[in-house]
């Protein structure tokens, strides 16, 4: 829907009635605000459903694949950027690092949703993919924590930011999580959680996002970390998922997707699709995205195959690990809002993010 409305805006022009309806001047963007709320709850619920213990339970080939699938593209990308001379770099360092990091990672939430949609979440390949994606997400967060202080001219500022992040994580896991377990113990077996606990948790979600936004970092990451601290078993974790997920996925979150597509520019693909461009930056972004995709696809197939996984299962695993979705899209939108990415780069990344995977006789086929 967002893409179709984008086409209408492109055809009708910037001063049309459609532009006035979708982007009214001096008014609150209500669909955008609701979409951001849905996106924030999406990250929180993913944190609630994610089991960190999966990392320690994962088999050796799953852990190694997860590390390699994230580390190899990032390492190759950094070496390529250092190899290019300063005057021949079409992308700034902050743009390049943002693009490289998000394209190299594999989100556990995206993989879990994909496997559920394909009906593969209980298969052997699905279990390996879940473990691998958890490890890859963890490696990605570690890379992110390393890159954050490098973005500051002063090392003191970078270290100060890391300390503030660490303070939040300590409070969440040392204070909030024990309180949640005490609430579970006090509840009688089989009794539903009271509404007041749900409301308090929702307030904490908003405060977490405000804290990370005050640090000028990705706000939804605060909601995600808070979700990790919430026990995912009955009655709290299951009650949160039951009450919020269906409404959020079915009604609110699609507004975020549409708002993201509306902010892109479909005209940037004209030169790339015709293999002709006077803008080196567009080709650099598209080439880097394609290179990272090939690296992730290759390493996610070769490493499991070396551990005696059947070739067919290794190929399926590599396709699953190369999947992109709303997590990456949301980070691109956040980076675009902070002007870390320009509109052309954002548009290329938006149109690249959805990789369609459909089940055919139980096997996913990448189109």
mmCIF file of C-alpha atoms in Angstrom, residues 52-295:
data_model
loop_
_atom_site.group_PDB
_atom_site.id
_atom_site.type_symbol
_atom_site.label_atom_id
_atom_site.label_comp_id
_atom_site.label_asym_id
_atom_site.label_seq_id
_atom_site.Cartn_x
_atom_site.Cartn_y
_atom_site.Cartn_z
ATOM 1 C CA UNK A 52 19.086 -15.988 25.453
ATOM 2 C CA UNK A 53 19.904 -19.490 26.736
ATOM 3 C CA UNK A 54 19.671 -20.662 23.114
ATOM 4 C CA UNK A 55 23.221 -19.369 22.606
ATOM 5 C CA UNK A 56 24.602 -21.779 25.192
ATOM 6 C CA UNK A 57 22.471 -24.677 23.952
ATOM 7 C CA UNK A 58 23.457 -24.203 20.305
ATOM 8 C CA UNK A 59 25.624 -26.809 18.595
ATOM 9 C CA UNK A 60 29.149 -25.983 17.462
ATOM 10 C CA UNK A 61 28.306 -25.614 13.764
ATOM 11 C CA UNK A 62 25.384 -23.289 14.574
ATOM 12 C CA UNK A 63 27.585 -21.031 16.718
ATOM 13 C CA UNK A 64 30.377 -20.961 14.142
ATOM 14 C CA UNK A 65 27.939 -20.239 11.298
ATOM 15 C CA UNK A 66 26.354 -17.404 13.268
ATOM 16 C CA UNK A 67 29.723 -15.814 13.999
ATOM 17 C CA UNK A 68 31.016 -16.261 10.443
ATOM 18 C CA UNK A 69 27.795 -14.990 8.806
ATOM 19 C CA UNK A 70 28.153 -11.691 10.679
ATOM 20 C CA UNK A 71 31.921 -11.329 11.018
ATOM 21 C CA UNK A 72 33.016 -12.172 7.451
ATOM 22 C CA UNK A 73 30.920 -9.539 5.596
ATOM 23 C CA UNK A 74 31.847 -6.870 8.167
ATOM 24 C CA UNK A 75 35.562 -7.714 7.955
ATOM 25 C CA UNK A 76 35.604 -7.791 4.139
ATOM 26 C CA UNK A 77 33.611 -4.555 3.989
ATOM 27 C CA UNK A 78 35.982 -2.738 6.353
ATOM 28 C CA UNK A 79 39.028 -3.953 4.405
ATOM 29 C CA UNK A 80 37.502 -2.740 1.128
ATOM 30 C CA UNK A 81 36.795 0.672 2.614
ATOM 31 C CA UNK A 82 40.334 1.019 3.989
ATOM 32 C CA UNK A 83 41.775 -0.089 0.637
ATOM 33 C CA UNK A 84 40.040 2.711 -1.268
ATOM 34 C CA UNK A 85 41.804 6.057 -1.215
ATOM 35 C CA UNK A 86 40.018 8.875 0.603
ATOM 36 C CA UNK A 87 39.176 10.846 -2.548
ATOM 37 C CA UNK A 88 37.728 7.740 -4.289
ATOM 38 C CA UNK A 89 35.211 6.861 -1.579
ATOM 39 C CA UNK A 90 31.640 7.623 -2.782
ATOM 40 C CA UNK A 91 30.210 6.939 0.712
ATOM 41 C CA UNK A 92 31.041 8.743 3.931
ATOM 42 C CA UNK A 93 32.341 6.674 6.832
ATOM 43 C CA UNK A 94 29.111 6.947 8.869
ATOM 44 C CA UNK A 95 26.998 5.929 5.855
ATOM 45 C CA UNK A 96 29.286 3.040 5.015
ATOM 46 C CA UNK A 97 29.412 1.716 8.591
ATOM 47 C CA UNK A 98 25.626 1.926 9.016
ATOM 48 C CA UNK A 99 25.007 0.129 5.732
ATOM 49 C CA UNK A 100 27.693 -2.495 6.351
ATOM 50 C CA UNK A 101 26.534 -3.329 9.876
ATOM 51 C CA UNK A 102 22.829 -3.730 9.128
ATOM 52 C CA UNK A 103 23.331 -5.667 5.899
ATOM 53 C CA UNK A 104 25.765 -8.067 7.572
ATOM 54 C CA UNK A 105 23.534 -8.987 10.505
ATOM 55 C CA UNK A 106 20.813 -11.603 10.752
ATOM 56 C CA UNK A 107 17.931 -10.777 13.075
ATOM 57 C CA UNK A 108 16.651 -13.566 15.311
ATOM 58 C CA UNK A 109 13.156 -12.045 15.290
ATOM 59 C CA UNK A 110 13.007 -11.992 11.506
ATOM 60 C CA UNK A 111 14.199 -15.589 11.225
ATOM 61 C CA UNK A 112 11.754 -16.791 13.888
ATOM 62 C CA UNK A 113 8.837 -15.086 12.111
ATOM 63 C CA UNK A 114 9.939 -16.437 8.733
ATOM 64 C CA UNK A 115 10.237 -20.024 9.999
ATOM 65 C CA UNK A 116 6.826 -19.777 11.657
ATOM 66 C CA UNK A 117 5.249 -18.555 8.406
ATOM 67 C CA UNK A 118 6.920 -21.361 6.463
ATOM 68 C CA UNK A 119 5.964 -23.994 9.045
ATOM 69 C CA UNK A 120 9.639 -24.889 9.516
ATOM 70 C CA UNK A 121 10.114 -23.758 13.129
ATOM 71 C CA UNK A 122 10.124 -27.349 14.447
ATOM 72 C CA UNK A 123 12.233 -28.858 11.646
ATOM 73 C CA UNK A 124 15.927 -29.683 12.096
ATOM 74 C CA UNK A 125 16.980 -26.913 9.690
ATOM 75 C CA UNK A 126 14.659 -24.498 11.468
ATOM 76 C CA UNK A 127 16.181 -25.248 14.866
ATOM 77 C CA UNK A 128 19.701 -24.726 13.507
ATOM 78 C CA UNK A 129 18.603 -21.476 11.851
ATOM 79 C CA UNK A 130 17.142 -20.186 15.131
ATOM 80 C CA UNK A 131 20.319 -20.964 17.064
ATOM 81 C CA UNK A 132 22.491 -19.481 14.321
ATOM 82 C CA UNK A 133 20.432 -16.274 14.156
ATOM 83 C CA UNK A 134 20.634 -15.790 17.944
ATOM 84 C CA UNK A 135 24.430 -16.059 17.794
ATOM 85 C CA UNK A 136 24.564 -13.738 14.777
ATOM 86 C CA UNK A 137 22.382 -11.139 16.523
ATOM 87 C CA UNK A 138 24.648 -11.262 19.584
ATOM 88 C CA UNK A 139 27.776 -10.847 17.470
ATOM 89 C CA UNK A 140 26.121 -7.915 15.716
ATOM 90 C CA UNK A 141 25.386 -6.168 19.024
ATOM 91 C CA UNK A 142 29.011 -6.634 20.058
ATOM 92 C CA UNK A 143 30.223 -5.097 16.785
ATOM 93 C CA UNK A 144 27.781 -2.251 17.298
ATOM 94 C CA UNK A 145 29.103 -1.562 20.799
ATOM 95 C CA UNK A 146 32.625 -1.446 19.370
ATOM 96 C CA UNK A 147 31.687 0.865 16.484
ATOM 97 C CA UNK A 148 29.721 3.323 18.688
ATOM 98 C CA UNK A 149 32.739 4.935 20.423
ATOM 99 C CA UNK A 150 34.602 5.083 17.108
ATOM 100 C CA UNK A 151 31.935 7.459 15.797
ATOM 101 C CA UNK A 152 32.996 10.159 18.269
ATOM 102 C CA UNK A 153 35.953 12.446 17.792
ATOM 103 C CA UNK A 154 36.624 12.175 21.527
ATOM 104 C CA UNK A 155 37.197 8.749 23.055
ATOM 105 C CA UNK A 156 35.906 10.097 26.373
ATOM 106 C CA UNK A 157 32.498 10.781 24.818
ATOM 107 C CA UNK A 158 32.364 7.290 23.342
ATOM 108 C CA UNK A 159 33.284 5.628 26.630
ATOM 109 C CA UNK A 160 30.747 7.817 28.445
ATOM 110 C CA UNK A 161 28.010 6.648 26.081
ATOM 111 C CA UNK A 162 28.966 3.012 26.619
ATOM 112 C CA UNK A 163 28.790 3.511 30.389
ATOM 113 C CA UNK A 164 25.293 4.958 30.106
ATOM 114 C CA UNK A 165 24.212 1.963 28.008
ATOM 115 C CA UNK A 166 25.805 -0.423 30.496
ATOM 116 C CA UNK A 167 24.013 1.342 33.366
ATOM 117 C CA UNK A 168 20.656 0.770 31.659
ATOM 118 C CA UNK A 169 21.410 -2.925 31.055
ATOM 119 C CA UNK A 170 22.471 -3.430 34.684
ATOM 120 C CA UNK A 171 19.307 -1.771 36.021
ATOM 121 C CA UNK A 172 17.094 -3.838 33.732
ATOM 122 C CA UNK A 173 18.628 -7.226 34.567
ATOM 123 C CA UNK A 174 19.618 -6.590 38.199
ATOM 124 C CA UNK A 175 16.422 -4.821 39.300
ATOM 125 C CA UNK A 176 13.546 -5.322 36.850
ATOM 126 C CA UNK A 177 14.087 -9.016 36.129
ATOM 127 C CA UNK A 178 14.175 -10.129 39.810
ATOM 128 C CA UNK A 179 11.004 -8.135 40.446
ATOM 129 C CA UNK A 180 9.280 -9.929 37.572
ATOM 130 C CA UNK A 181 10.230 -13.302 39.053
ATOM 131 C CA UNK A 182 8.834 -12.255 42.430
ATOM 132 C CA UNK A 183 5.556 -11.340 40.745
ATOM 133 C CA UNK A 184 5.436 -14.780 39.090
ATOM 134 C CA UNK A 185 6.056 -16.535 42.414
ATOM 135 C CA UNK A 186 3.276 -14.610 44.147
ATOM 136 C CA UNK A 187 0.717 -15.453 41.478
ATOM 137 C CA UNK A 188 -1.311 -18.580 41.957
ATOM 138 C CA UNK A 189 -0.871 -21.315 39.398
ATOM 139 C CA UNK A 190 -3.260 -20.878 36.476
ATOM 140 C CA UNK A 191 -4.464 -17.384 37.436
ATOM 141 C CA UNK A 192 -4.101 -14.654 34.780
ATOM 142 C CA UNK A 193 -1.806 -11.704 35.353
ATOM 143 C CA UNK A 194 -3.538 -8.561 36.640
ATOM 144 C CA UNK A 195 -3.921 -5.549 34.380
ATOM 145 C CA UNK A 196 -1.886 -3.266 36.637
ATOM 146 C CA UNK A 197 1.257 -5.280 35.944
ATOM 147 C CA UNK A 198 0.683 -4.973 32.190
ATOM 148 C CA UNK A 199 0.276 -1.197 32.492
ATOM 149 C CA UNK A 200 3.442 -0.822 34.565
ATOM 150 C CA UNK A 201 5.426 -2.826 32.013
ATOM 151 C CA UNK A 202 4.072 -0.699 29.146
ATOM 152 C CA UNK A 203 5.137 2.468 30.994
ATOM 153 C CA UNK A 204 8.621 0.972 31.404
ATOM 154 C CA UNK A 205 8.705 0.278 27.652
ATOM 155 C CA UNK A 206 8.035 3.958 26.912
ATOM 156 C CA UNK A 207 10.620 5.103 29.475
ATOM 157 C CA UNK A 208 13.213 2.733 28.005
ATOM 158 C CA UNK A 209 12.714 4.151 24.526
ATOM 159 C CA UNK A 210 12.914 7.709 25.891
ATOM 160 C CA UNK A 211 16.180 6.886 27.665
ATOM 161 C CA UNK A 212 17.836 5.519 24.536
ATOM 162 C CA UNK A 213 16.443 8.354 22.456
ATOM 163 C CA UNK A 214 18.033 10.761 24.948
ATOM 164 C CA UNK A 215 21.346 9.021 24.269
ATOM 165 C CA UNK A 216 20.717 9.659 20.541
ATOM 166 C CA UNK A 217 20.753 5.931 19.932
ATOM 167 C CA UNK A 218 18.230 3.527 18.395
ATOM 168 C CA UNK A 219 15.185 3.985 20.766
ATOM 169 C CA UNK A 220 13.633 0.580 20.083
ATOM 170 C CA UNK A 221 16.794 -1.104 21.339
ATOM 171 C CA UNK A 222 15.821 0.005 24.844
ATOM 172 C CA UNK A 223 12.451 -1.723 24.459
ATOM 173 C CA UNK A 224 14.186 -4.836 23.119
ATOM 174 C CA UNK A 225 16.617 -5.066 26.057
ATOM 175 C CA UNK A 226 13.740 -4.560 28.492
ATOM 176 C CA UNK A 227 11.874 -7.365 26.734
ATOM 177 C CA UNK A 228 14.864 -9.668 27.207
ATOM 178 C CA UNK A 229 14.628 -9.096 30.953
ATOM 179 C CA UNK A 230 10.948 -10.107 31.099
ATOM 180 C CA UNK A 231 10.539 -13.865 31.798
ATOM 181 C CA UNK A 232 8.960 -15.387 28.700
ATOM 182 C CA UNK A 233 7.061 -18.086 30.586
ATOM 183 C CA UNK A 234 3.567 -17.971 32.106
ATOM 184 C CA UNK A 235 2.009 -15.752 33.339
ATOM 185 C CA UNK A 236 3.785 -12.479 32.404
ATOM 186 C CA UNK A 237 5.513 -13.256 29.098
ATOM 187 C CA UNK A 238 2.643 -15.248 27.640
ATOM 188 C CA UNK A 239 0.097 -12.597 28.743
ATOM 189 C CA UNK A 240 2.049 -9.784 27.063
ATOM 190 C CA UNK A 241 2.342 -11.706 23.803
ATOM 191 C CA UNK A 242 -1.317 -12.774 23.880
ATOM 192 C CA UNK A 243 -2.674 -9.275 24.529
ATOM 193 C CA UNK A 244 -0.409 -7.180 22.328
ATOM 194 C CA UNK A 245 0.905 -9.233 19.412
ATOM 195 C CA UNK A 246 -2.228 -9.777 17.317
ATOM 196 C CA UNK A 247 -3.419 -6.176 17.533
ATOM 197 C CA UNK A 248 0.076 -4.854 16.933
ATOM 198 C CA UNK A 249 0.853 -7.074 13.930
ATOM 199 C CA UNK A 250 -2.592 -6.845 12.395
ATOM 200 C CA UNK A 251 -3.414 -3.144 12.704
ATOM 201 C CA UNK A 252 -0.692 -0.857 14.030
ATOM 202 C CA UNK A 253 2.531 -2.214 12.538
ATOM 203 C CA UNK A 254 1.345 -2.077 8.892
ATOM 204 C CA UNK A 255 1.127 1.712 9.300
ATOM 205 C CA UNK A 256 4.847 1.763 10.030
ATOM 206 C CA UNK A 257 5.565 -0.270 6.897
ATOM 207 C CA UNK A 258 3.459 2.040 4.729
ATOM 208 C CA UNK A 259 5.057 5.156 6.241
ATOM 209 C CA UNK A 260 8.527 3.733 5.492
ATOM 210 C CA UNK A 261 7.700 3.077 1.848
ATOM 211 C CA UNK A 262 6.208 6.553 1.470
ATOM 212 C CA UNK A 263 9.509 8.147 2.436
ATOM 213 C CA UNK A 264 11.460 6.318 -0.278
ATOM 214 C CA UNK A 265 12.062 7.505 -3.828
ATOM 215 C CA UNK A 266 11.301 4.872 -6.452
ATOM 216 C CA UNK A 267 13.088 6.901 -9.132
ATOM 217 C CA UNK A 268 16.549 6.010 -7.793
ATOM 218 C CA UNK A 269 16.287 2.540 -9.316
ATOM 219 C CA UNK A 270 15.937 3.858 -12.848
ATOM 220 C CA UNK A 271 19.680 4.183 -13.542
ATOM 221 C CA UNK A 272 20.618 1.041 -11.609
ATOM 222 C CA UNK A 273 18.149 -1.243 -13.388
ATOM 223 C CA UNK A 274 19.318 0.030 -16.781
ATOM 224 C CA UNK A 275 23.016 -0.384 -15.749
ATOM 225 C CA UNK A 276 23.659 3.265 -16.460
ATOM 226 C CA UNK A 277 24.304 5.880 -13.829
ATOM 227 C CA UNK A 278 26.190 9.154 -13.540
ATOM 228 C CA UNK A 279 25.974 8.813 -9.759
ATOM 229 C CA UNK A 280 28.746 6.595 -8.377
ATOM 230 C CA UNK A 281 27.127 6.609 -4.969
ATOM 231 C CA UNK A 282 24.007 4.727 -6.099
ATOM 232 C CA UNK A 283 26.072 2.040 -7.796
ATOM 233 C CA UNK A 284 28.356 1.808 -4.752
ATOM 234 C CA UNK A 285 25.396 1.184 -2.428
ATOM 235 C CA UNK A 286 23.814 -1.395 -4.736
ATOM 236 C CA UNK A 287 27.164 -3.149 -5.308
ATOM 237 C CA UNK A 288 27.959 -3.302 -1.583
ATOM 238 C CA UNK A 289 24.515 -4.709 -0.778
ATOM 239 C CA UNK A 290 24.931 -7.393 -3.455
ATOM 240 C CA UNK A 291 28.463 -8.257 -2.282
ATOM 241 C CA UNK A 292 27.366 -8.668 1.355
ATOM 242 C CA UNK A 293 24.428 -10.808 0.258
ATOM 243 C CA UNK A 294 26.751 -13.151 -1.672
ATOM 244 C CA UNK A 295 29.187 -13.375 1.255
#
